[in-house]
PDB file of C-alpha atoms in Angstrom:
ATOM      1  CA  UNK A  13     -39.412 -35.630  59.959  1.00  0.00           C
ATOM      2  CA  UNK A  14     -35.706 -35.319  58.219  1.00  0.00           C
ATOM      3  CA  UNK A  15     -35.829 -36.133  54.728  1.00  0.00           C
ATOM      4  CA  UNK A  16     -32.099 -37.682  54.983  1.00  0.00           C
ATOM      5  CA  UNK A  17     -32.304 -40.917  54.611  1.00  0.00           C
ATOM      6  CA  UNK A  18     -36.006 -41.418  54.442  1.00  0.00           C
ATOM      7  CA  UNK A  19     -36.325 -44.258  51.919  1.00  0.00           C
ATOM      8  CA  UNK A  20     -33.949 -45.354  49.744  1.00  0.00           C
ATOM      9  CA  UNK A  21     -34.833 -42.729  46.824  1.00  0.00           C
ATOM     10  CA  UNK A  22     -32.711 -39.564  47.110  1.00  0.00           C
ATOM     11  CA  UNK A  23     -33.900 -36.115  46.049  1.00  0.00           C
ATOM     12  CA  UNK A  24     -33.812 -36.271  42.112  1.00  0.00           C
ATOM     13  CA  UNK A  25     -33.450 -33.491  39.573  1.00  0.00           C
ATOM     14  CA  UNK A  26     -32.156 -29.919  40.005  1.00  0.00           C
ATOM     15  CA  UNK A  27     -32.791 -29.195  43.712  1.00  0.00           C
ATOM     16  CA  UNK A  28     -31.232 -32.915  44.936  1.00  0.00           C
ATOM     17  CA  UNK A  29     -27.985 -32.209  43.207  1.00  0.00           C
ATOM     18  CA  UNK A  30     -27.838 -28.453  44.410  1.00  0.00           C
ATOM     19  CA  UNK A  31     -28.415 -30.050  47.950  1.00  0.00           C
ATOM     20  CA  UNK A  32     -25.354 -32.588  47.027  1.00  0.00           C
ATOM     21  CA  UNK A  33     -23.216 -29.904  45.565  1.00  0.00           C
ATOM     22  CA  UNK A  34     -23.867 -27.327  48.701  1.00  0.00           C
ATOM     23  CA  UNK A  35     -23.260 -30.260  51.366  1.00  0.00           C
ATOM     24  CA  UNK A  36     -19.879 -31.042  49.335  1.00  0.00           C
ATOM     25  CA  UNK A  37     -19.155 -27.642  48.772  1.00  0.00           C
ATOM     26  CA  UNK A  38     -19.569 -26.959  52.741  1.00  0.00           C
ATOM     27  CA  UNK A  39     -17.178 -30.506  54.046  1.00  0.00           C
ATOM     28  CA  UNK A  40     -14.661 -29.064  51.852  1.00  0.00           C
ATOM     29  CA  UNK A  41     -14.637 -31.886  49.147  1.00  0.00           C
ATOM     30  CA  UNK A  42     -15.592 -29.113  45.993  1.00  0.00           C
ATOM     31  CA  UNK A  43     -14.185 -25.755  45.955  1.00  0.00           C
ATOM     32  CA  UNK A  44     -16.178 -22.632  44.968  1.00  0.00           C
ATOM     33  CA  UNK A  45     -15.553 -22.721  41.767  1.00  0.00           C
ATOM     34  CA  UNK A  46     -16.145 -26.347  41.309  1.00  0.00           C
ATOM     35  CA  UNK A  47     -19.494 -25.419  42.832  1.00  0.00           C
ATOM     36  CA  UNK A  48     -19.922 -22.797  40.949  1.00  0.00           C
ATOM     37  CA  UNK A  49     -19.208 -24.986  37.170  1.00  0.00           C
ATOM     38  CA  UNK A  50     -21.361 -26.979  38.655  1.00  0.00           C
ATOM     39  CA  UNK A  51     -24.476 -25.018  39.239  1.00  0.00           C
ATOM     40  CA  UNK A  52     -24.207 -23.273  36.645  1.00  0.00           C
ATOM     41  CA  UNK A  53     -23.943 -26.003  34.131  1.00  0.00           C
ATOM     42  CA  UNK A  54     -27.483 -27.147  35.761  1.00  0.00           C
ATOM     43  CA  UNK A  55     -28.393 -23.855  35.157  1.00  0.00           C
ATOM     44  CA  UNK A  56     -27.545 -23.791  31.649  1.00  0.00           C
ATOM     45  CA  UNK A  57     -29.188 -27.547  31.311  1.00  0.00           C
ATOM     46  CA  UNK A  58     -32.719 -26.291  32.888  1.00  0.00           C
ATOM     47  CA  UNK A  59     -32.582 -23.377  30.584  1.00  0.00           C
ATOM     48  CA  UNK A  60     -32.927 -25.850  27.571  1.00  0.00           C
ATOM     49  CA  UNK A  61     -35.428 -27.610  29.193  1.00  0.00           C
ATOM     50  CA  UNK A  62     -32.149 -30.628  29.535  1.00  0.00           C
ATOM     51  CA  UNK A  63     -30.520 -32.501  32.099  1.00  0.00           C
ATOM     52  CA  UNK A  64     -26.394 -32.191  32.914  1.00  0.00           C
ATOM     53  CA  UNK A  65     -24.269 -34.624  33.707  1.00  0.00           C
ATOM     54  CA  UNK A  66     -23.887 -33.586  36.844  1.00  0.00           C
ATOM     55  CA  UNK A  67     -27.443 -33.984  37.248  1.00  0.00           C
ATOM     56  CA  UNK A  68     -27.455 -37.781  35.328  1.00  0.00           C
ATOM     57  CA  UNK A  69     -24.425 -38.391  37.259  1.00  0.00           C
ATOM     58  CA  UNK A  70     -26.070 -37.728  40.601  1.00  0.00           C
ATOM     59  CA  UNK A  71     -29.289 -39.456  39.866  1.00  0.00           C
ATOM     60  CA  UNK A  72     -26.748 -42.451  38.951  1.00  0.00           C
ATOM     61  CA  UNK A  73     -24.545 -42.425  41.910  1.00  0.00           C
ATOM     62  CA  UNK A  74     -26.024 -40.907  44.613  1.00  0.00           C
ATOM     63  CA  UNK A  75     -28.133 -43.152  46.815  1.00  0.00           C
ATOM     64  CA  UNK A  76     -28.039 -46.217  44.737  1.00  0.00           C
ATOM     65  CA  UNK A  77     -27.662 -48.744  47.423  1.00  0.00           C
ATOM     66  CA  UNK A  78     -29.946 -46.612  50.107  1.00  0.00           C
ATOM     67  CA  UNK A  79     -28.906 -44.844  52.585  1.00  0.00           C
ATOM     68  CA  UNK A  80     -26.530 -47.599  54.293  1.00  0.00           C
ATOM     69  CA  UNK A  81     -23.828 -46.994  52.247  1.00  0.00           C
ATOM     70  CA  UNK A  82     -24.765 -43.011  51.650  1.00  0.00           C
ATOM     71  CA  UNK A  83     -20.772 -42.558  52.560  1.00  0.00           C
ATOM     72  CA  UNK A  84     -19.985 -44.405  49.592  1.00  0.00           C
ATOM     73  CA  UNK A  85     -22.674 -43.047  47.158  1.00  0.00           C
ATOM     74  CA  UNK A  86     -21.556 -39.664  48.101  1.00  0.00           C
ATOM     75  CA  UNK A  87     -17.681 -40.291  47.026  1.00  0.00           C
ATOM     76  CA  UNK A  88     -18.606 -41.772  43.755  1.00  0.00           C
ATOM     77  CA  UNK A  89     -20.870 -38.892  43.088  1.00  0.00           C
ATOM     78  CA  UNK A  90     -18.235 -36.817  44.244  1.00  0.00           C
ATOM     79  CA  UNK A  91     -15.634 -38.640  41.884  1.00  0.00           C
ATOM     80  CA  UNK A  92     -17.300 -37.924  38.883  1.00  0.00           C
ATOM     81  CA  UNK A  93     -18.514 -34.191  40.210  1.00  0.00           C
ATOM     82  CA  UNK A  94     -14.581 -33.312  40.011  1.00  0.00           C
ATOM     83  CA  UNK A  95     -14.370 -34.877  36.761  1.00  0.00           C
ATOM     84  CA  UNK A  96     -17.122 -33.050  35.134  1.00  0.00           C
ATOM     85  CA  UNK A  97     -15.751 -29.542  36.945  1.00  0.00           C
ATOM     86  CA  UNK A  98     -12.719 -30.237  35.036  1.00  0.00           C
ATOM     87  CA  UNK A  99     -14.492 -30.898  32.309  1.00  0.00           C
ATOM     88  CA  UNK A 100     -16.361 -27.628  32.285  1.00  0.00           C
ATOM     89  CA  UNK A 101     -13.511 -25.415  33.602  1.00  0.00           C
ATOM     90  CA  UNK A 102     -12.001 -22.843  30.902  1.00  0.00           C
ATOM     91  CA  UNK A 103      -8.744 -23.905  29.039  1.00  0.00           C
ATOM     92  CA  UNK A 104      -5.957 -21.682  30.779  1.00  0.00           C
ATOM     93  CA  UNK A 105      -5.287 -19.038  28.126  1.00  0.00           C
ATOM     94  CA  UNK A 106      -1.936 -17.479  29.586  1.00  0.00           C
ATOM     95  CA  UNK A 107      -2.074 -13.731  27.953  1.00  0.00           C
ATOM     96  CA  UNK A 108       0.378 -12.241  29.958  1.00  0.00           C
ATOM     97  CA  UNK A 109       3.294 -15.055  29.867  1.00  0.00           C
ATOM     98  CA  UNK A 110       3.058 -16.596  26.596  1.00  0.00           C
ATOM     99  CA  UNK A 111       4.337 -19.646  27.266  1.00  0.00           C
ATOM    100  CA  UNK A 112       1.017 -21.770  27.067  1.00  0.00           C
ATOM    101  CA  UNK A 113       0.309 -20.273  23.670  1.00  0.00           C
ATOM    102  CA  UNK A 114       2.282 -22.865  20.886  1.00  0.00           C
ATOM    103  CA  UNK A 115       1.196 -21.991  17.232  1.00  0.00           C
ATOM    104  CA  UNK A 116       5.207 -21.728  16.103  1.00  0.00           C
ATOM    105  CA  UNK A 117       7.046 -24.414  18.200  1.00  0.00           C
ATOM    106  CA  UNK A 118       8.117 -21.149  20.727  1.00  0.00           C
ATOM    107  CA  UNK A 119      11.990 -21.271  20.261  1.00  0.00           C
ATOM    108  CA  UNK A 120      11.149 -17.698  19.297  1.00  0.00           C
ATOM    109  CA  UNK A 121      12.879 -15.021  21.739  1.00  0.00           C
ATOM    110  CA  UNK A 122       9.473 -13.988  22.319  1.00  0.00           C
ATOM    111  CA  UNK A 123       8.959 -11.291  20.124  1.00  0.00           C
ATOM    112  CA  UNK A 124       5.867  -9.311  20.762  1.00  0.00           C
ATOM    113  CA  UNK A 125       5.946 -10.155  24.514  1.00  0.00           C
ATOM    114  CA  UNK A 126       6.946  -6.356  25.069  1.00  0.00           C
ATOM    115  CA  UNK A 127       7.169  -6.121  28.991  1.00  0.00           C
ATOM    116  CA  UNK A 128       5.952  -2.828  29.688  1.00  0.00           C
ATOM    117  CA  UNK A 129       6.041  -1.434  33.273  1.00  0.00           C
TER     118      UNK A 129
END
């Protein structure tokens, strides 16, 4: 009794894209914190009684044309999982450098940077 491939209906909702997310996570395909953007964007749907993207996007994708062409399902799902990770990462604030940070045009000498030991 495996529940992989039984049918053509994948596991919907919260725990069938955890499953997805884990099994990606584990070939190496996601990295933690993918995963963990991931998951906790689900988490943050659930909590308002919504549905992510993630979670649309793997209801979508994965298993659409049964489990014949599961290798296929699983790269589109994990096309737009990457996608929505970037997505949901933080912008890269750059305290320490400065150089990210362009309110003045930066030809400035970089006054204020003060590089203390």
């Amino acid at each position: 009794a495996g529940s992989a491939g039984a049918g053509a209906a994948v596991s919907v909702g919260p725990q069938g894209v955890l499953t997805a997310l884990r099994r990606l996570h584990m070939n190496g395909l996601l990295s933690t914190e993918q995963k963990k953007l991931l998951v906790t964007d689900i988490i943050k749907a659930q909590s308002k009684n919504s549905r992510s993207l993630v979670e649309i996007a793997h209801e979508l994708l994965a298993g659409v044309s049964g489990a014949s062409d599961a290798d296929a399902d699983d790269a589109d799902f994990l096309e737009q999982a990457l996608v929505l990770a970037e997505q949901l990462s933080p912008a890269p604030s750059v305290d320490g450098e400065g150089e990210i940070e362009v309110e003045d045009g930066g030809e400035g000498g970089g006054e204020g940077a003060g590089e203390s030991g």
